[in-house]
Structures are given as C-alpha cells and as structure tokens.
Amino acid sequence: MSIFADNSTTVIVQGITGRDGSFHTRQMIEYGTRVVGGVTPGKGGQKFENTVPIFNTMRDAVAATGANTSVIYVPPMYAADAIMEAADAGIKFIVAITEGVPVLDMTRVAPFVHEKGARLLGANCPGIISPGQSKVGIIPGRICTPGNVGVVSRSGTLTYEVVYQLTRAGLGQSTCVGIGGDPINGTNFIDCLAAFEKDPNTSAVAMMGEIGGTDEQQAADFVKHHMTKPVVGFIAGQTAPPGRRMGHAGAIISGSAGTAAEKIAAFEAAGIGVARRPVDFVDLIRARLK
Amino acid sequence: MSIFADNSTTVIVQGITGRDGSFHTRQMIEYGTRVVGGVTPGKGGQKFENTVPIFNTMRDAVAATGANTSVIYVPPMYAADAIMEAADAGIKFIVAITEGVPVLDMTRVAPFVHEKGARLLGANCPGIISPGQSKVGIIPGRICTPGNVGVVSRSGTLTYEVVYQLTRAGLGQSTCVGIGGDPINGTNFIDCLAAFEKDPNTSAVAMMGEIGGTDEQQAADFVKHHMTKPVVGFIAGQTAPPGRRMGHAGAIISGSAGTAAEKIAAFEAAGIGVARRPVDFVDLIRARLK
Amino acid sequence: MNIHEYQAKEILRAQGVPIPPGEVATTPEQAEAIAKKFGTTVVVKAQVHAGGRGKAGGVKLARTPAEARDIAGKILGMQIKGLTVLRVLVTPAEEIASEAYVGVILDRASKAPVFMVSPAGGIDIEEVAAKTPEKIRRLRVDTRYGLQTYQAMELGFFLYADLKQARAAASIMQKLYAAFMASGASLAEINPLVVTPKGEVVALDAKMVIDDNELDRRPAIAALRDESAEAPSEVEARNASLTFIKLDGNVGCVVNGAGLAMATMDLVKYYGGDPANFLDIGGSSNPDKVVAALRIITADQNVKAILFNIFGGITRTDDVANGIVTATRANPLKVPIVIRLTGTNEDIAVKILKENGFSASADMDEAVKQAVALAKGGKAA
Amino acid sequence: MNIHEYQAKEILRAQGVPIPPGEVATTPEQAEAIAKKFGTTVVVKAQVHAGGRGKAGGVKLARTPAEARDIAGKILGMQIKGLTVLRVLVTPAEEIASEAYVGVILDRASKAPVFMVSPAGGIDIEEVAAKTPEKIRRLRVDTRYGLQTYQAMELGFFLYADLKQARAAASIMQKLYAAFMASGASLAEINPLVVTPKGEVVALDAKMVIDDNELDRRPAIAALRDESAEAPSEVEARNASLTFIKLDGNVGCVVNGAGLAMATMDLVKYYGGDPANFLDIGGSSNPDKVVAALRIITADQNVKAILFNIFGGITRTDDVANGIVTATRANPLKVPIVIRLTGTNEDIAVKILKENGFSASADMDEAVKQAVALAKGGKAA
C-alpha cells in the first residue's frame, strides 16, 4: 500500500513535449509509472516517443484514456489554467511540478479543485513516489526503496537527502510526498499525515518542514490528537533572517511568526521526534520502529 | 405546519427605512410576523417606529438578534450585495423582493448563497406567507386563510387572484410562495414541491407557472416521479408572442422553447390537473381533496 | 435592449476582436462616399432590430460606389418585420474560406453564461441545433472564475483543427466573453466567424442584447438605445415606466402585474376575444401611469373595448380609479370600458368610479366576458 | 518585489484612492523647488525599501523651501537599515484629526487576501496586534467573488461611526483591493489613513509588495523595480537566476534547492560555524550559474571557506563540477573549498574534479564539518 499514488495510478503528462515534461516523462516511464497520455495543444494525434498518445486538451485525453492522475510541467503563467483543466476533465489527483506560479492564481485554483472533488499536490513541488509502484513527478527513483516509512516534505533536494540516508540505512519508504514550498498549495502536511495514519503499510513518518507559516504547528497538533504512528520531524531555516524569502516563496519569517524555534517547540510539545540534522532521521526512526 | 416560514421565523428587514421597506415592515408586524431588526447603514442604534432596532450591517443585526430570516427591499443595483451580506451573516432564509436585479449578478449570488448553506427566495418575488403564522414579503395578508393547500407561483398578483378565490371558496392555505419572475432565481418550483410533499399540513398544491424556460416541465417531471399529493397547475401566457419579454424578465418564449402549450402538455403528461382559467383552481383542488 | 450590429461591433472591437472596418450611412450619398473610401467591393447592411435581414433583402453586395448608393437607396426606408431601416452599415466584403458560429447567452437553466459554437456558421444556429446537434458544442461559464483559457481552447479546437486558428478563435471567445460581461449582456454572438483565404480568423457580423436591468449602472451602454428603431407606443410606455407590448386584437388590457396581465389576455382569448396588447402598470400605482396607459391604448385604432383588471396589493385601487377619471375627463373615451378591481382601498375606488359614471366589478371572469362581448359590438351584460 | 512609497501611491491614485500630491527629488535643490511649488509646509520622506523610516530620521517636516532643501540634503545619502537613500518624496503636510490603518495581505493560512484594519493607525500594526488585538478587524476576501460592498462597509464602520467617513473608507478599501489584484501584490497597505479636520478621508502613506511570480505578466509593474535600492550582490544573483541572501558569517554556501540550502546553513551553525549566505542555484544546473555563484560569494571579504552541497536530481553534478573548474581557472580561489556532491552523474563529476585538483565528498555532514573547520583557520580533515 501507499498513499495518493500506487499501481492503479494512470498518468497524463500536461506539457509532455516541453523540455522538462519530455525528460521526466521518460524517467517516469523508465521507473514503471503508467503514463497513458500527454497533452500539448496542436500536437493532438501525434505520439510521444512513438508510444504515448498526445492530445490537444485534457478533456480529450481523459475521455480517451480514463486516466486518474496528471502531472504538470507547463510554464508558470499557464499552470493555474492547466490545473483547472485537469480538475474539470475529471482528474482526481493533480501533481503540479511548475515553480513560480503566482500566489493569487492559487487563491482561485484551490476552491476550484475542491469543488471538482480533486486533490492537488503542489504547485512548486517535486511530486510523489511510492517506491516500486509509481512515480509522478521528479523525485529520483534510484534513491528510494520500498518500505514502511512515510516521507512528507516542503522541500525537494532536502527530501532526496533524507530519503537517500533512509535508503542507505535500510529504511524503505511507503510513499514520499513533496508538498512544495509555495505559501498556498493543494496538499498540506495534515492531508499526508492523515493518509499515512490510515495506510496499513506505513509504520512511521518522516516530516521535513521549514520556516514560514504555521503548517508545521498545525501538523504537530494533528499528530498529537489524531496519530498513533510515530513521527520524526525536521525544520530547515534555523539560521534564516526574518523578512527574507529563502528561495521558496513560502519560506519567510514574517515579523516573529513562522520561526524554526516555534515550529520545533510545537513538534516537541506534540511528542514528535526532532531531527537536529538530516542524518538524525535514521536513528530516530529506527528507534521508533522497534 | 408550513414550509420555509412559520412561528419560529424571526426577520431582519434589509432597507427598513426605505419607502417600500418601511411600508411593508408595518404590514408584516401588523400581520404578526416577528420582525426583530432592520438594517440601514448609518442608522445603526436608532429604532424603527420606536420598536424595531436598526443596525448598520447584517453582521451586527444577526449578532444582536439571532434572526434566521431576512427580507430585502433595497434598490436593484444593491440587491446582490444585500443577499450576499445576509448569507454571509448567517441568515438561512433570504427573501429578495427587489425587482430589476441584473441577471449576471444572480450568476454569482446563487453559488454564494449555496456555499453558505442558505436558501434564497426571489429576487423579484412577492415573498411568502404561512397564513396565521408569518408573512415575509408583500403578499396581502387579508386574502389568505390558514388551511392545507400549498400555493407556489412565478407571479405576484396572479397568485393573489388565485389565493383570493381559494379563500373565498373556503380552501385555506398552508403556505403561499412566490418564487418570482426572473430567469435566475434562488428557489424554484421543485424546491417548493419537495417541501410541500414533506409538509404534513399540506394536502394539495396549486402551482402557477408562465411562459419561458423549462422550470414547469422539470417540475412536472418531479411531480410525476416524487409526489404523492395532488397538484393543480396553470400556465400564464398562452397568448404571448414569441421573442417578447412579457413584463417579467423570465417570461419570454425563445424560438419555439418555453411556450405555454409545451408546459401544459408536460403538466398533463405528469397527471397534474390543468386549470384553464384562474377560477378553475377551486373546483380542481376541491375534487382532489375529497 | 437590442443594439445594432454596428454598435455591437464597436464594443467587440474595443475588446480587441478582429473585425473589418465599417461605417454607418443614413443616406445613399453617405454610403457611396464610404464605399469610395474603402475602394473595394462592399456589403451594405440594414441596421434594424430584427433577424433574417439577409432573407428580407436588407444585406447586399455593391461592387462600385455607385452601386453602393443605389443599394443603400433601396435598403434605407425598407420595412423589415415591421421596422423601418434608417441606417445601413457599409463594410468591405471579405473573401471567406469557412464560416463558423460563436455565441454566448445567459442561460437560465444553467444559471450562467453558456457558449455555443459551431463550425456550421453563417446560418441560423437554431436550425443547426435542430438538424445537426452534433455540430454544436456548449460550454457553461462559471462567472466566479470567468472563461478559462483551457475552455476557450476546447471550443477553438472544436471549430478548427489548426492550432493557430484554434488559438485565434479562443482569443476571440475570451474577448467576446469580456465584452459580454462588461456590457451586462444577455446575448453576444458572432455569426459568421470566418477564416479568410489567408488563414486569418475575423468576425463578420455581431449581435448583442443587453439585460435591461444593467442599464442603470452602465450609462455608456444605455446611451446606445435607438428609440427610432422601436415602436413609438413601446417607447412611450417605457418612458412612463409601463411595460407594453402591442398585439393584433381589439380588447385593450390594463393590468397590474405581469402574470395577471398574461392570464387576463389568456382569459380574453378563452372567452373568444383577442387581446390588443400586454400592459403591466407595475406594482406602485400612481394616477399618472393610468393616464399614460389609457393614452397608449386608445391610440390603437383596433381597440374596440378597454378592460381594466386590477388586484390591489401594493397597488391602491383608488389610485387607479382616479387615473381613469382624470384620463377620461381630458379625453373622453370613444370605446366602452370594463373595470374590474379588488383589493386595497376597493371601497373608495368603487365610490370614485360610481360618482363619475363608471361601474366596476370584483370578478375577473365576468369582467373579461363583458369586455369580449363589447369588443364584438355587443352590450355590456 | 518591494516598490517605493511614491510608486505605490501612483498605483493607488490611478485606482482613485484620495492621496495628497507629491513629487520625488534626488537632489536638495529639487526638493526645494517642489516645496516652493506646493507653497506650504511639506514632509520630506526617504524612499527606501525599509520599515521604520521615521524612527531612523528619514521623515521630516519642512516649513520653508530652504528648510526642505536642508532636510533633503541630510536625508539623501543617509543609510537606513543598510540601504542608501537616493530619493525623497516631497508632499504637503496634512492636518490630521485621526489616524487609522488599512492593509490587505495575501494570507497563507486563509489561502486568500485578508484585510486588516484598525482605528489605531500611524504606528506599527504588529504592535497593535500584540497589545490591543481588539482594535484590529480581519476580513478574508474570496477572490472568486472579490471584495463585496457590504464587506468594505463592515470594515468602514469598524473604523468610523460616521456614515460618510465609513463610506469613504469602504470606497478606498475597494480601490485598494482593486490595486492589490491588478498589481499582483502580496501586500498593500495605507498607514496612516487619516481623517482631516474637514472630515475628509485620505491616504498619507502607502506600501506595496509585489509577488515576484507576477512580474512576467505585468511588465508595467516589473518596470518599477529599483535596482539601486537593493544590495548589488542580490541584483547580480537575480540576473543570473540564482537566489542569494547575504548574511554575516564566513562560510560561503552553494547549494541546489531552497530546503537543502537552509538545512546546510543550519548544519554549518550546528557544527559551530556561521554561514555567509543563502544561495540556491536552483533546479536546472548549468556551469554558468556556478560561475556566477562563485563570483558573488568570493566578492564577500568575510568568506573564509566555500562549501558546495549538491544533491543531483534534475541538477547534473557534472555540470556543477565543470562550473567550479571554469570559475576557478579564470579566478583562482583565495579561500579553501569543500565540495560535497552526490546523485546524477556523480562519477563523472568526481572524475572532473580530481583531474583538476579538487577532492569531493559524498557525505553532507562530513563536508560541513570540514568547511567550518577551514573557515576557522583549521585544516581540511
């Protein structure tokens, strides 16, 4: 088992003929993901690498393939439209990789996706991988191995770092989810924690947060009141200065709110194991799995 | 019993100090309606006729009075805002009397009201009266008498005409609802029919439709499949020429659609008694109540 | 409110819809001058609030300025569906590779604007809908979000396989939607939307209908009203805040409320008569409105009897009675009148009428029967 | 992106927000001329991307043109929070009866723009929020519907009991919201919003922050960027598509990915060091970016050691290795460098580095420890 993506996941790639889209489509197919179609307006009827059918619109793509998932690699100014197109076409799980989506766009996308009964992951996220089953996005497949640790993170490469260390230590993953670093995104920590709590194949969760906002504090509250499985957490940005955006649009301390210290305190208050360094995840999780 | 309005109805009048608002507030109070407050911006803190407290905003009015219903007499350009204000303040039943509300406004008002879990009656409607209990709107109280006939209509004075004849014939009413003559409104025939079907005090329903749209056809379908109580219907506009708006914004035959003939045929196919003249309601209902 | 093709085109042009140039002429000489300026074959198009202008002979090609003058001379003054043509639009004729239809209407069942597009353009879209419904694609627009690019592209690809043309059509639809919303329209259509031999997508005709309720907050749109293009009696009625629609019968009807007014007309028909009009004096009665109503109705030579049907709610029946007295005192009636009134201040109204030589009934059926009989030359019962 | 007060005021003025006139001066003489033109007491305000200008002495009253010149002379060139003042805004001084705060921010928790208003204006709103939260009213705006009139009126009545002033404030908030949306802002505030002795409601100060992600589709807003008001190293980084933030430590960090970059800085601190910067080379690696990164970092005299931490995913580690080789060949390093890389094309990268005299580690912790030690003057382990 796993969360959000598994063997039944069938994927349409939105922007399949673009630079990033084509590269990662190959990677996903290589990993074993069931990529059933792609969308590039004007290329409907063609095939990607002679195998994957291309459509002009998501409506055509979903009608022809019955796909349940899409992954988006279109430029930032078109990403909101692509997300809405996917949701309107009946896609139930939408993974938006695109970085740089205007935040105001997301204030309209979020309720639209909700009204359509779909789940959005991202935007500005590395996607999701359920090792051995399906990879939707850009997380490098070779650093993952199947297992029973759920991983959820606001970051990309920091996730890779932690997953890499878990894999090296023999701690496989049920699913690794990158929720993305934007201030408004589709899926948050709590959505993932709740799914991991329900997933019979997940025994512990590694959670990587960062400065900015209150998602980690709310996640800690959720862990305290609704989770039975052990959670280990990390907060990036302890040395970040207030008021500066640390790369991610969401990673910013506003006034005195959203600091690493307050998030770590929330973790501790909720009984979440706190990793001081990325490498600490290995021992903390191992201890909790015994 | 009754539908939508009864003894527990507590009303805020939006636009209470205006010409129509003040006149009908007096009428409603006289009828026994529990008018608990009014709203006129800038007159917050004053009292209407030394009894009804006035507030600057609906939020203030609902917070102070706990009202569950509002009735709107503001000018057409402000009506959409007033409806949204009421829904946002927690009002669950909103009666918009105002005529001339732009139709595009209603395309945004309808989903807003729905999201807030409220019911809108109108706009451009005479309101509702549950004889002996509560009157919200402008239907003349003296033509009504308590009883077990439910009345629902797209028209104002035509409703009065029918109710007047019913009352004169000794056929009292459980509730009379004017859904209004606009092309997009908050409550339609089916909403009322479903409520009358559930209401233990309603034994038969009189329904007055008119040309334009397909509401009556859908209502007929609903009656056929979901109603056990007898329904008698009338369609106004048999002599109306196509393409002309007959007073009501919604009363227009578009091409060959929305004619009286097709609506009457739908009534007949659904087993609805068809009143050829307003006066026919009396005999048709009496026959069905036996 | 209907506006003319040339006005709708101006609105769409302002939003960036590609539309060939065009100018309006009210005389044959102006039409000739415009054609000369364009220096090419032109189309001369009657500007009138009626469909089927082409079939009625109101749209013609002119190869030379002289021909444009002759054709304009024939079209100007022409009657189309009872309306006189007072203006023509002169516009360069375009070569056409294909014709499509694009429209957006405020759809009551969807509670939203709905796009209808068809690659079978240039003809009546209702005909396409009836005969080849598969050639029409409908798309509902949620006004909270507006028309999204992906939606416009779906419609664009339904019209054209070519990406460039699909994109051009999508862009035109987004502009059409913007114009629709900004004008408070209930209908906006481009028919035909054409592809030229060069592959360009342009709008050759445009039609817009504005929601009357929007006019108060859109003075620039309200100013487009062309009263010369409407029936004078309807203009007079609107200015008196009455709703009036002329029909062909002989029983003039004055009623309060649209539903009751229609029901009254229907009852006239039921009893074998023919209503001369729809007339709603609306909710708030004041004697002046009644005076205006009587003036409009009595101006119709067909009217053989007048029927008042008033159910007093907000409307005070004594106001109506006073209006009748005032109007008939100034201009004595030449046809019989039947007055039915009941409701608010009924006693006072009846008294006023009696004192002035009128009788009144409280029963709608009886009143209608009487009026029908009187219009047929019979006597009041 | 931050913009200056005078730029924010222009945007708000264009939407119709009442704002007293004002002009920008870059020299004391210009300030004098502007003050003379206004012919009244003026305020001279430093235009700089920093809060607390008043406390820093960057906002002063000038009663005469000569005084305006003197004050402008003192403010121009002043340093406020490390930024040099290059422009002053000269604006007539207003008499003030009361001061309020009105702001709208893009709130992540609400997933929407949220208004915050307070009758306690003119001071830091965070202070008001902390000390007297009952003096603040928040209102979430659903962008699908926009700010409704009733919402603006609720806020207006929270600020003012008087209907006229409440209406004026509501109208200003609707215009502020329109400006916020039209500019792609993440913050727009008026502090103070004042009532004049005559009872008029006007905006005396304005601040806007634009979402960087909006700039590509808003060229007019993007053109407001004032690079002279930013740290040169950050301007250079942005032009090279890097995200760079200067800090006070001595370990220069080059990392791919924002989360890993923060975690790397944190680990430097954990091992007793001090990061000199945040620097994210982003997802797509090309050698030029690495060259630019090294140029920016080595320009900082405080940097005593350089740490690369690259986890190759999309980023190809051989691209990074090539970048390091190219950059150091052109400008030999004067400080030690520690390179950690793993992931995509790691073998090739290690080979390239070795051939050019660099060593590389695959372990993040070890690399950070080494870099900290080197920065302290120790040796690489």
mmCIF file of C-alpha atoms in Angstrom, chain C residues 226-344:
data_model
loop_
_atom_site.group_PDB
_atom_site.id
_atom_site.type_symbol
_atom_site.label_atom_id
_atom_site.label_comp_id
_atom_site.label_asym_id
_atom_site.label_seq_id
_atom_site.Cartn_x
_atom_site.Cartn_y
_atom_site.Cartn_z
ATOM 1 C CA ASP C 226 -32.004 53.756 -30.601
ATOM 2 C CA GLU C 227 -35.588 54.762 -29.979
ATOM 3 C CA SER C 228 -36.133 55.376 -33.684
ATOM 4 C CA ALA C 229 -35.699 51.626 -34.148
ATOM 5 C CA GLU C 230 -38.570 50.794 -31.793
ATOM 6 C CA ALA C 231 -42.350 51.030 -31.966
ATOM 7 C CA PRO C 232 -43.323 54.542 -30.708
ATOM 8 C CA SER C 233 -46.009 53.162 -28.400
ATOM 9 C CA GLU C 234 -43.449 50.971 -26.658
ATOM 10 C CA VAL C 235 -41.045 53.878 -26.271
ATOM 11 C CA GLU C 236 -43.812 55.975 -24.720
ATOM 12 C CA ALA C 237 -44.759 53.137 -22.406
ATOM 13 C CA ARG C 238 -41.176 52.644 -21.240
ATOM 14 C CA ASN C 239 -40.804 56.342 -20.544
ATOM 15 C CA ALA C 240 -43.933 56.136 -18.386
ATOM 16 C CA SER C 241 -42.489 53.072 -16.579
ATOM 17 C CA LEU C 242 -45.084 50.780 -18.091
ATOM 18 C CA THR C 243 -44.447 47.504 -19.829
ATOM 19 C CA PHE C 244 -46.387 47.472 -23.072
ATOM 20 C CA ILE C 245 -46.394 45.069 -25.978
ATOM 21 C CA LYS C 246 -48.671 45.680 -28.938
ATOM 22 C CA LEU C 247 -50.667 42.750 -30.326
ATOM 23 C CA ASP C 248 -53.225 42.414 -33.108
ATOM 24 C CA GLY C 249 -56.520 42.021 -31.169
ATOM 25 C CA ASN C 250 -59.207 44.510 -30.178
ATOM 26 C CA VAL C 251 -59.520 44.231 -26.398
ATOM 27 C CA GLY C 252 -57.188 46.744 -24.790
ATOM 28 C CA CYS C 253 -55.938 45.433 -21.445
ATOM 29 C CA VAL C 254 -54.632 47.367 -18.443
ATOM 30 C CA VAL C 255 -53.451 45.096 -15.642
ATOM 31 C CA ASN C 256 -51.156 45.266 -12.631
ATOM 32 C CA GLY C 257 -48.562 42.517 -12.575
ATOM 33 C CA ALA C 258 -47.057 40.564 -15.453
ATOM 34 C CA GLY C 259 -48.521 37.166 -14.541
ATOM 35 C CA LEU C 260 -52.010 38.550 -14.053
ATOM 36 C CA ALA C 261 -51.650 40.545 -17.281
ATOM 37 C CA MET C 262 -50.812 37.406 -19.236
ATOM 38 C CA ALA C 263 -53.605 35.496 -17.501
ATOM 39 C CA THR C 264 -56.019 38.286 -18.416
ATOM 40 C CA MET C 265 -55.005 38.144 -22.079
ATOM 41 C CA ASP C 266 -55.379 34.384 -21.987
ATOM 42 C CA LEU C 267 -58.847 34.709 -20.491
ATOM 43 C CA VAL C 268 -59.841 37.177 -23.213
ATOM 44 C CA LYS C 269 -58.838 34.542 -25.735
ATOM 45 C CA TYR C 270 -60.577 31.818 -23.692
ATOM 46 C CA TYR C 271 -63.846 33.702 -23.980
ATOM 47 C CA GLY C 272 -63.421 34.133 -27.717
ATOM 48 C CA GLY C 273 -61.849 37.591 -27.812
ATOM 49 C CA ASP C 274 -58.459 38.881 -28.907
ATOM 50 C CA PRO C 275 -56.190 40.992 -26.694
ATOM 51 C CA ALA C 276 -54.880 44.180 -28.303
ATOM 52 C CA ASN C 277 -51.870 44.341 -26.034
ATOM 53 C CA PHE C 278 -49.940 43.301 -22.979
ATOM 54 C CA LEU C 279 -49.803 46.164 -20.494
ATOM 55 C CA ASP C 280 -48.485 45.964 -16.958
ATOM 56 C CA ILE C 281 -48.783 49.127 -14.876
ATOM 57 C CA GLY C 282 -46.451 47.550 -12.308
ATOM 58 C CA GLY C 283 -46.547 47.498 -8.566
ATOM 59 C CA SER C 284 -46.704 51.078 -7.457
ATOM 60 C CA SER C 285 -49.860 52.687 -8.776
ATOM 61 C CA ASN C 286 -49.999 56.322 -9.407
ATOM 62 C CA PRO C 287 -52.738 58.013 -11.384
ATOM 63 C CA ASP C 288 -50.257 59.328 -13.996
ATOM 64 C CA LYS C 289 -49.346 55.813 -15.047
ATOM 65 C CA VAL C 290 -53.001 55.014 -15.597
ATOM 66 C CA VAL C 291 -53.385 58.151 -17.676
ATOM 67 C CA ALA C 292 -50.381 57.188 -19.831
ATOM 68 C CA ALA C 293 -51.710 53.641 -20.176
ATOM 69 C CA LEU C 294 -55.056 54.860 -21.449
ATOM 70 C CA ARG C 295 -53.398 57.263 -23.874
ATOM 71 C CA ILE C 296 -51.284 54.470 -25.368
ATOM 72 C CA ILE C 297 -54.160 52.034 -25.635
ATOM 73 C CA THR C 298 -56.653 54.455 -27.126
ATOM 74 C CA ALA C 299 -54.110 55.463 -29.756
ATOM 75 C CA ASP C 300 -54.533 51.964 -31.199
ATOM 76 C CA GLN C 301 -57.382 52.205 -33.739
ATOM 77 C CA ASN C 302 -58.037 48.470 -33.479
ATOM 78 C CA VAL C 303 -59.117 48.692 -29.858
ATOM 79 C CA LYS C 304 -62.884 48.249 -29.544
ATOM 80 C CA ALA C 305 -63.129 47.821 -25.793
ATOM 81 C CA ILE C 306 -60.895 48.513 -22.811
ATOM 82 C CA LEU C 307 -60.518 46.132 -19.895
ATOM 83 C CA PHE C 308 -59.004 47.072 -16.536
ATOM 84 C CA ASN C 309 -58.050 44.196 -14.286
ATOM 85 C CA ILE C 310 -56.502 45.363 -11.033
ATOM 86 C CA PHE C 311 -55.771 43.241 -7.993
ATOM 87 C CA GLY C 312 -54.817 45.740 -5.347
ATOM 88 C CA GLY C 313 -51.924 44.733 -3.158
ATOM 89 C CA ILE C 314 -49.245 47.385 -3.180
ATOM 90 C CA THR C 315 -51.294 48.915 -5.964
ATOM 91 C CA ARG C 316 -54.012 51.087 -4.485
ATOM 92 C CA THR C 317 -57.220 50.637 -6.461
ATOM 93 C CA ASP C 318 -58.312 54.205 -5.618
ATOM 94 C CA ASP C 319 -55.215 55.497 -7.413
ATOM 95 C CA VAL C 320 -56.262 53.524 -10.441
ATOM 96 C CA ALA C 321 -59.839 54.850 -10.230
ATOM 97 C CA ASN C 322 -58.557 58.400 -10.016
ATOM 98 C CA GLY C 323 -56.339 57.805 -13.029
ATOM 99 C CA ILE C 324 -59.275 56.561 -15.064
ATOM 100 C CA VAL C 325 -61.378 59.572 -14.105
ATOM 101 C CA THR C 326 -58.610 62.049 -14.898
ATOM 102 C CA ALA C 327 -57.741 60.489 -18.223
ATOM 103 C CA THR C 328 -61.294 60.163 -19.482
ATOM 104 C CA ARG C 329 -62.195 63.658 -18.369
ATOM 105 C CA ALA C 330 -59.408 65.097 -20.517
ATOM 106 C CA ASN C 331 -60.037 62.752 -23.423
ATOM 107 C CA PRO C 332 -63.475 61.162 -23.363
ATOM 108 C CA LEU C 333 -63.361 57.515 -24.393
ATOM 109 C CA LYS C 334 -64.714 56.506 -27.780
ATOM 110 C CA VAL C 335 -64.875 52.827 -26.868
ATOM 111 C CA PRO C 336 -66.559 51.073 -23.947
ATOM 112 C CA ILE C 337 -64.574 50.319 -20.786
ATOM 113 C CA VAL C 338 -64.943 47.446 -18.311
ATOM 114 C CA ILE C 339 -63.342 47.866 -14.929
ATOM 115 C CA ARG C 340 -62.553 45.039 -12.573
ATOM 116 C CA LEU C 341 -60.843 45.899 -9.347
ATOM 117 C CA THR C 342 -60.482 44.364 -5.951
ATOM 118 C CA GLY C 343 -58.119 44.647 -3.004
ATOM 119 C CA THR C 344 -56.508 47.642 -1.344
#
